Amino acid sequence: MATDSTGVSRRAFGVGAAGLATLGASQASAIPAKPKAIPTGKPFILTTWDFGPGANAIGWPMLAGGGSALDVVEAAINHVELLGDYWVGAGGVPNEVGETTLDAMIMWGPTHDAGAVGCLKRVKKAISVARKVMEATQHSLIVGDDATRFAARMGFTETTLTSVVSQQAWDKWAAKGEKSDAFKSEPIGKPAKLAGHDTVGSIALDAAGNLCVGCSTNGREFKIPGRVGDSPIIGAGAYVDQAVGAAVATGNGDVMMRFLPTYHAVELMRGGMEPKAAAEAAIQRITDAGYEISGGIAVIRRDGMHGGAQTGWEKAGFSYSVQTAAGNVKTPVP
Ligand code: ASP
């Protein structure tokens, strides 16, 4: 564990009793009370979009066998990353110069530790590289070619992320001679007709009562090279609080990350709000600011109560699926 020049651990930065005594009365009263812990429910796995049933079918047997939520979230998301889907993982969504790059994050409830990669190139299992960032280092986010170098150091294989489908999509788009639509004005006052985007997000609670959340995406079609979206930003793409629950987001990450919607929703639940109301409030914060985007959020409390909200996807069929011992239930978010 690293220490600074005073010999104080850089991670032990909490305000101790002596520090509190020096705070003024108004500052001290601003410190929120510890939340009343929400009871642990039975194990579950939640996964977003139509990826839900397939990813949950990978994760559920692990959970039922007493596996760790961390392993479950990684395995469920690896499954989607390797499907060859256009919107998540290798072989999809090229950037402005035709390259597919990946963003992913994993966050572990018991320790509040997190690891993420942004603009990861030439490595398929982005969520697994994110897990290495979390477990093998003190860092939380590593990006670009350096993320690839880090992955190689951790033993991952470098390979192309381009597929016939992503190459053809880019060839067709490039033939039009356009710049990325990310150069257009902000989506305020009129809906942004952006090129496509999507993310997979999973949340699991294991039999030991531990929560984990993760997400992975190849971002936004024809993005400007180097762009990193909301998925690897803690509190934007995903967030967990071991005492409360967790949330995952999908949608126009360039806008959504400005509002930290998953952090917002979990904090609202921490204050006692139910999951669906918390999801709706987090999305409404974005639309109230005037943004007209496509975006959604799925939220689950540690006792298994869940809810979702979306904007701009009334026809796109945003949904999430929750698997428990009782089976898998797909929940549309109209
Ligand atoms: N949030 C992702 C991004 O902006 C894309 C999506 O989920 O639709 O990178």
Short mmCIF file of C-alpha atoms and ligand atoms in Angstrom, two decimals:
data_model
loop_
_atom_site.label_atom_id
_atom_site.label_comp_id
_atom_site.label_asym_id
_atom_site.label_seq_id
_atom_site.Cartn_x
_atom_site.Cartn_y
_atom_site.Cartn_z
CA MET A 1 0.00 0.00 0.00
CA ALA A 2 1.51 3.36 -1.03
CA THR A 3 2.05 6.16 1.49
CA ASP A 4 2.52 9.90 0.89
CA SER A 5 5.38 12.03 2.24
CA THR A 6 3.64 12.22 5.64
CA GLY A 7 3.65 8.44 5.84
CA VAL A 8 -0.15 8.38 5.66
CA SER A 9 -1.67 5.67 3.50
CA ARG A 10 -3.07 7.25 0.33
CA ARG A 11 -6.11 5.00 0.58
CA ALA A 12 -6.73 5.80 4.28
CA PHE A 13 -8.09 9.26 3.53
CA GLY A 14 -11.32 9.14 5.59
CA VAL A 15 -11.99 11.93 8.10
CA GLY A 16 -11.22 10.55 11.54
CA ALA A 17 -12.67 11.67 14.86
CA ALA A 18 -9.97 14.32 15.29
CA GLY A 19 -10.68 15.67 11.81
CA LEU A 20 -14.41 15.80 12.53
CA ALA A 21 -13.80 17.81 15.68
CA THR A 22 -12.16 20.54 13.60
CA LEU A 23 -15.13 20.79 11.20
CA GLY A 24 -17.65 23.58 11.74
CA ALA A 25 -21.14 22.59 12.90
CA SER A 26 -22.68 23.22 9.46
CA GLN A 27 -20.08 21.06 7.68
CA ALA A 28 -20.47 18.28 10.23
CA SER A 29 -24.25 18.22 9.82
CA ALA A 30 -23.80 17.90 6.03
CA ILE A 31 -22.22 14.47 6.47
CA PRO A 32 -24.99 11.98 5.64
CA ALA A 33 -26.02 9.44 8.22
CA LYS A 34 -24.96 5.86 7.60
CA PRO A 35 -27.81 4.22 5.65
CA LYS A 36 -29.93 1.64 7.39
CA ALA A 37 -28.69 -1.55 5.77
CA ILE A 38 -31.23 -3.13 3.42
CA PRO A 39 -31.63 -6.84 4.15
CA THR A 40 -29.98 -9.26 1.76
CA GLY A 41 -32.39 -11.04 -0.53
CA LYS A 42 -31.83 -14.30 -2.34
CA PRO A 43 -29.15 -14.48 -5.08
CA PHE A 44 -29.98 -12.82 -8.39
CA ILE A 45 -28.43 -11.74 -11.64
CA LEU A 46 -29.79 -8.84 -13.68
CA THR A 47 -28.60 -8.18 -17.24
CA THR A 48 -29.72 -5.42 -19.62
CA TRP A 49 -31.24 -5.53 -23.10
CA ASP A 50 -31.90 -8.72 -25.03
CA PHE A 51 -28.55 -9.98 -23.78
CA GLY A 52 -30.36 -10.72 -20.49
CA PRO A 53 -31.60 -14.30 -20.86
CA GLY A 54 -28.37 -15.61 -22.43
CA ALA A 55 -26.02 -13.83 -20.03
CA ASN A 56 -28.15 -14.77 -17.01
CA ALA A 57 -28.14 -18.40 -18.15
CA ILE A 58 -24.33 -18.30 -17.88
CA GLY A 59 -24.30 -16.54 -14.51
CA TRP A 60 -27.16 -18.27 -12.72
CA PRO A 61 -25.67 -21.79 -12.39
CA MET A 62 -22.54 -20.19 -10.93
CA LEU A 63 -24.61 -18.25 -8.39
CA ALA A 64 -26.75 -21.27 -7.56
CA GLY A 65 -23.54 -23.22 -6.94
CA GLY A 66 -22.35 -20.63 -4.41
CA GLY A 67 -20.08 -18.73 -6.81
CA SER A 68 -18.89 -15.19 -6.22
CA ALA A 69 -20.87 -12.32 -7.74
CA LEU A 70 -17.57 -11.02 -9.12
CA ASP A 71 -16.94 -14.20 -11.14
CA VAL A 72 -20.59 -14.26 -12.21
CA VAL A 73 -20.64 -10.70 -13.56
CA GLU A 74 -17.35 -11.25 -15.39
CA ALA A 75 -18.57 -14.52 -16.96
CA ALA A 76 -21.97 -13.11 -17.97
CA ILE A 77 -20.38 -10.10 -19.63
CA ASN A 78 -17.58 -12.15 -21.27
CA HIS A 79 -20.34 -14.22 -22.84
CA VAL A 80 -21.82 -11.12 -24.48
CA GLU A 81 -18.43 -9.62 -25.38
CA LEU A 82 -17.63 -12.75 -27.41
CA LEU A 83 -21.03 -13.16 -29.11
CA GLY A 84 -19.99 -11.16 -32.15
CA ASP A 85 -22.84 -8.73 -31.51
CA TYR A 86 -22.50 -5.45 -33.42
CA TRP A 87 -23.13 -3.19 -30.40
CA VAL A 88 -21.05 -4.84 -27.67
CA GLY A 89 -17.60 -6.38 -27.79
CA ALA A 90 -15.33 -7.32 -30.64
CA GLY A 91 -16.42 -7.15 -34.25
CA GLY A 92 -18.79 -4.20 -34.02
CA VAL A 93 -19.17 -0.42 -33.96
CA PRO A 94 -16.12 0.98 -35.76
CA ASN A 95 -14.88 4.45 -34.89
CA GLU A 96 -14.31 7.27 -37.40
CA VAL A 97 -11.19 5.57 -38.77
CA GLY A 98 -12.69 2.07 -38.80
CA GLU A 99 -11.27 0.67 -35.56
CA THR A 100 -13.38 -1.02 -32.84
CA THR A 101 -12.39 0.02 -29.31
CA LEU A 102 -13.90 -1.13 -26.01
CA ASP A 103 -14.94 0.46 -22.71
CA ALA A 104 -15.72 -1.63 -19.62
CA MET A 105 -15.93 -1.42 -15.85
CA ILE A 106 -16.39 -3.74 -12.88
CA MET A 107 -17.16 -2.67 -9.30
CA TRP A 108 -17.14 -4.93 -6.23
CA GLY A 109 -19.58 -4.08 -3.46
CA PRO A 110 -17.75 -5.43 -0.37
CA THR A 111 -14.66 -3.24 -0.87
CA HIS A 112 -16.07 -0.45 -3.10
CA ASP A 113 -13.07 -1.21 -5.33
CA ALA A 114 -13.44 -0.75 -9.08
CA GLY A 115 -11.45 -1.27 -12.25
CA ALA A 116 -12.10 0.04 -15.74
CA VAL A 117 -10.63 0.34 -19.22
CA GLY A 118 -11.44 3.00 -21.81
CA CYS A 119 -10.71 2.91 -25.53
CA LEU A 120 -9.13 -0.54 -25.11
CA LYS A 121 -7.73 -1.75 -28.44
CA ARG A 122 -7.05 -5.25 -29.79
CA VAL A 123 -8.17 -7.20 -26.68
CA LYS A 124 -11.57 -8.91 -26.63
CA LYS A 125 -12.41 -9.51 -22.96
CA ALA A 126 -12.59 -5.89 -21.83
CA ILE A 127 -14.41 -6.65 -18.56
CA SER A 128 -11.65 -9.13 -17.64
CA VAL A 129 -8.98 -6.50 -18.25
CA ALA A 130 -11.05 -4.13 -16.07
CA ARG A 131 -11.06 -6.79 -13.36
CA LYS A 132 -7.26 -6.97 -13.56
CA VAL A 133 -7.10 -3.17 -13.14
CA MET A 134 -9.20 -3.59 -9.99
CA GLU A 135 -7.46 -6.60 -8.51
CA ALA A 136 -3.83 -6.25 -9.60
CA THR A 137 -3.36 -2.49 -9.24
CA GLN A 138 -4.30 0.52 -7.11
CA HIS A 139 -5.59 2.26 -10.24
CA SER A 140 -9.23 2.48 -11.25
CA LEU A 141 -9.10 3.38 -14.97
CA ILE A 142 -6.48 2.71 -17.69
CA VAL A 143 -7.05 3.88 -21.27
CA GLY A 144 -6.06 3.58 -24.92
CA ASP A 145 -2.90 1.87 -26.15
CA ASP A 146 -1.65 1.84 -22.57
CA ALA A 147 -4.68 -0.25 -21.60
CA THR A 148 -3.67 -2.69 -24.35
CA ARG A 149 -0.09 -2.75 -23.04
CA PHE A 150 -1.45 -3.34 -19.52
CA ALA A 151 -3.61 -6.20 -20.80
CA ALA A 152 -0.60 -7.78 -22.54
CA ARG A 153 1.35 -7.50 -19.27
CA MET A 154 -1.50 -9.35 -17.55
CA GLY A 155 -1.33 -12.15 -20.12
CA PHE A 156 -4.18 -11.22 -22.49
CA THR A 157 -3.81 -11.99 -26.19
CA GLU A 158 -3.80 -9.17 -28.72
CA THR A 159 -5.98 -9.70 -31.77
CA THR A 160 -7.97 -7.64 -34.23
CA LEU A 161 -11.40 -6.40 -33.10
CA THR A 162 -12.48 -5.84 -36.72
CA SER A 163 -14.96 -8.25 -38.31
CA VAL A 164 -16.41 -8.52 -41.79
CA VAL A 165 -19.54 -6.80 -40.44
CA SER A 166 -17.69 -3.90 -38.79
CA GLN A 167 -15.48 -3.45 -41.88
CA GLN A 168 -18.50 -3.37 -44.20
CA ALA A 169 -20.34 -0.92 -41.92
CA TRP A 170 -17.34 1.38 -41.92
CA ASP A 171 -16.76 1.06 -45.70
CA LYS A 172 -20.37 2.05 -46.35
CA TRP A 173 -20.22 5.00 -43.97
CA ALA A 174 -16.77 6.17 -45.10
CA ALA A 175 -17.92 6.17 -48.74
CA LYS A 176 -20.27 9.02 -47.82
CA GLY A 177 -17.27 11.15 -46.85
CA GLU A 178 -18.87 12.44 -43.63
CA LYS A 179 -17.26 13.44 -40.36
CA SER A 180 -18.37 11.76 -37.12
CA ASP A 181 -21.80 12.99 -36.00
CA ALA A 182 -20.11 13.80 -32.69
CA PHE A 183 -19.08 17.12 -34.27
CA LYS A 184 -22.75 18.19 -34.39
CA SER A 185 -24.24 20.52 -31.77
CA GLU A 186 -25.35 19.15 -28.40
CA PRO A 187 -28.68 17.24 -28.34
CA ILE A 188 -30.63 20.00 -26.64
CA GLY A 189 -33.98 21.20 -27.92
CA LYS A 190 -34.23 18.54 -30.63
CA PRO A 191 -33.66 14.78 -30.52
CA ALA A 192 -30.19 13.80 -31.66
CA LYS A 193 -30.35 11.39 -34.57
CA LEU A 194 -27.10 9.72 -33.68
CA ALA A 195 -25.52 6.65 -35.15
CA GLY A 196 -26.22 3.61 -32.97
CA HIS A 197 -24.87 2.60 -29.60
CA ASP A 198 -25.48 -0.04 -26.91
CA THR A 199 -24.03 -1.57 -23.73
CA VAL A 200 -24.44 -4.74 -21.70
CA GLY A 201 -24.70 -4.31 -17.94
CA SER A 202 -24.97 -7.02 -15.26
CA ILE A 203 -25.56 -6.90 -11.52
CA ALA A 204 -25.29 -9.97 -9.26
CA LEU A 205 -25.91 -10.72 -5.62
CA ASP A 206 -24.29 -13.94 -4.41
CA ALA A 207 -25.24 -16.33 -1.62
CA ALA A 208 -22.68 -14.67 0.65
CA GLY A 209 -24.60 -11.40 0.27
CA ASN A 210 -21.99 -9.67 -1.89
CA LEU A 211 -22.97 -7.38 -4.75
CA CYS A 212 -21.08 -6.77 -7.98
CA VAL A 213 -21.84 -4.67 -11.06
CA GLY A 214 -20.19 -4.51 -14.47
CA CYS A 215 -20.74 -3.15 -17.96
CA SER A 216 -19.07 -3.37 -21.38
CA THR A 217 -19.56 -1.67 -24.75
CA ASN A 218 -17.86 -0.77 -27.99
CA GLY A 219 -19.36 2.69 -27.57
CA ARG A 220 -20.89 4.79 -30.28
CA GLU A 221 -20.67 4.21 -34.01
CA PHE A 222 -18.15 6.36 -35.89
CA LYS A 223 -17.01 8.03 -32.67
CA ILE A 224 -13.99 10.31 -32.79
CA PRO A 225 -10.86 8.19 -32.16
CA GLY A 226 -9.91 8.25 -28.49
CA ARG A 227 -13.49 8.83 -27.32
CA VAL A 228 -14.34 7.15 -24.01
CA GLY A 229 -18.02 6.91 -23.07
CA ASP A 230 -19.85 6.58 -19.78
CA SER A 231 -19.39 2.83 -19.28
CA PRO A 232 -15.96 2.94 -17.60
CA ILE A 233 -16.83 6.03 -15.51
CA ILE A 234 -17.74 4.98 -11.98
CA GLY A 235 -21.20 6.29 -11.06
CA ALA A 236 -22.03 6.93 -14.73
CA GLY A 237 -22.00 3.54 -16.49
CA ALA A 238 -22.45 1.52 -13.31
CA TYR A 239 -22.33 1.83 -9.55
CA VAL A 240 -22.80 -0.36 -6.48
CA ASP A 241 -23.15 0.31 -2.79
CA GLN A 242 -22.90 -2.92 -0.82
CA ALA A 243 -25.42 -1.72 1.80
CA VAL A 244 -28.01 -0.53 -0.72
CA GLY A 245 -27.96 -1.96 -4.26
CA ALA A 246 -26.63 -1.22 -7.73
CA ALA A 247 -27.48 0.33 -11.09
CA VAL A 248 -26.31 0.07 -14.72
CA ALA A 249 -26.83 2.54 -17.55
CA THR A 250 -27.01 2.44 -21.33
CA GLY A 251 -27.56 5.16 -23.89
CA ASN A 252 -25.89 8.35 -25.07
CA GLY A 253 -22.93 8.14 -22.74
CA ASP A 254 -21.47 11.47 -23.78
CA VAL A 255 -24.46 13.14 -22.14
CA MET A 256 -25.31 10.57 -19.47
CA MET A 257 -21.88 10.72 -17.82
CA ARG A 258 -22.52 14.40 -17.03
CA PHE A 259 -25.23 13.35 -14.57
CA LEU A 260 -23.75 10.22 -12.94
CA PRO A 261 -27.17 8.52 -13.20
CA THR A 262 -26.20 5.21 -11.61
CA TYR A 263 -24.64 6.93 -8.60
CA HIS A 264 -27.67 9.19 -8.40
CA ALA A 265 -30.15 6.29 -8.44
CA VAL A 266 -28.25 4.28 -5.81
CA GLU A 267 -28.00 7.33 -3.55
CA LEU A 268 -31.75 7.91 -3.90
CA MET A 269 -32.36 4.29 -2.84
CA ARG A 270 -29.97 4.85 0.05
CA GLY A 271 -32.31 7.63 1.13
CA GLY A 272 -35.27 5.23 1.02
CA MET A 273 -36.65 5.68 -2.51
CA GLU A 274 -37.85 2.51 -4.27
CA PRO A 275 -35.83 1.29 -7.30
CA LYS A 276 -38.27 2.28 -10.07
CA ALA A 277 -38.77 5.77 -8.66
CA ALA A 278 -34.99 6.14 -8.24
CA ALA A 279 -34.40 5.08 -11.88
CA GLU A 280 -37.05 7.52 -13.10
CA ALA A 281 -35.61 10.39 -11.04
CA ALA A 282 -32.09 9.76 -12.37
CA ILE A 283 -33.30 9.84 -15.99
CA GLN A 284 -35.53 12.84 -15.31
CA ARG A 285 -32.51 14.80 -14.02
CA ILE A 286 -31.08 14.48 -17.55
CA THR A 287 -34.26 15.36 -19.44
CA ASP A 288 -35.03 18.25 -17.06
CA ALA A 289 -31.71 19.77 -18.12
CA GLY A 290 -33.08 19.85 -21.68
CA TYR A 291 -31.18 16.95 -23.21
CA GLU A 292 -33.07 14.88 -25.77
CA ILE A 293 -31.21 11.60 -25.87
CA SER A 294 -31.80 7.87 -25.89
CA GLY A 295 -30.86 6.42 -22.54
CA GLY A 296 -31.92 3.91 -19.93
CA ILE A 297 -31.06 2.67 -16.49
CA ALA A 298 -31.79 -0.55 -14.58
CA VAL A 299 -31.67 -0.49 -10.80
CA ILE A 300 -31.85 -3.28 -8.22
CA ARG A 301 -31.89 -3.17 -4.45
CA ARG A 302 -29.98 -5.77 -2.48
CA ASP A 303 -33.27 -7.34 -1.38
CA GLY A 304 -34.06 -8.01 -5.07
CA MET A 305 -36.62 -5.25 -5.69
CA HIS A 306 -35.89 -3.70 -9.10
CA GLY A 307 -37.04 -1.08 -11.59
CA GLY A 308 -35.99 0.71 -14.75
CA ALA A 309 -36.52 3.92 -16.68
CA GLN A 310 -35.68 5.19 -20.15
CA THR A 311 -35.96 8.21 -22.37
CA GLY A 312 -36.08 8.26 -26.17
CA TRP A 313 -36.36 4.50 -26.43
CA GLU A 314 -40.14 4.19 -26.37
CA LYS A 315 -39.95 2.04 -29.52
CA ALA A 316 -36.49 0.52 -29.09
CA GLY A 317 -37.56 -2.07 -26.56
CA PHE A 318 -35.19 -1.34 -23.71
CA SER A 319 -35.50 -4.16 -21.19
CA TYR A 320 -33.59 -6.00 -18.53
CA SER A 321 -33.88 -9.56 -17.26
CA VAL A 322 -33.61 -10.78 -13.67
CA GLN A 323 -32.84 -14.42 -12.95
CA THR A 324 -33.50 -15.89 -9.51
CA ALA A 325 -34.20 -19.42 -8.28
CA ALA A 326 -37.76 -18.84 -9.50
CA GLY A 327 -36.61 -18.41 -13.12
CA ASN A 328 -35.73 -15.63 -15.54
CA VAL A 329 -38.12 -12.70 -15.89
CA LYS A 330 -37.69 -10.17 -18.69
CA THR A 331 -38.90 -6.71 -17.73
CA PRO A 332 -39.66 -4.28 -20.55
CA VAL A 333 -39.08 -0.62 -19.70
CA PRO A 334 -41.72 1.21 -21.75
N1 ASP B 1 -23.39 4.19 -23.19
C1 ASP B 1 -22.65 3.70 -24.32
C2 ASP B 1 -21.67 4.74 -24.74
O1 ASP B 1 -22.03 5.88 -24.89
C3 ASP B 1 -23.51 3.30 -25.46
C4 ASP B 1 -24.87 2.74 -25.13
O2 ASP B 1 -25.07 2.16 -24.08
O3 ASP B 1 -25.82 2.89 -25.93
O4 ASP B 1 -20.53 4.40 -24.97
#
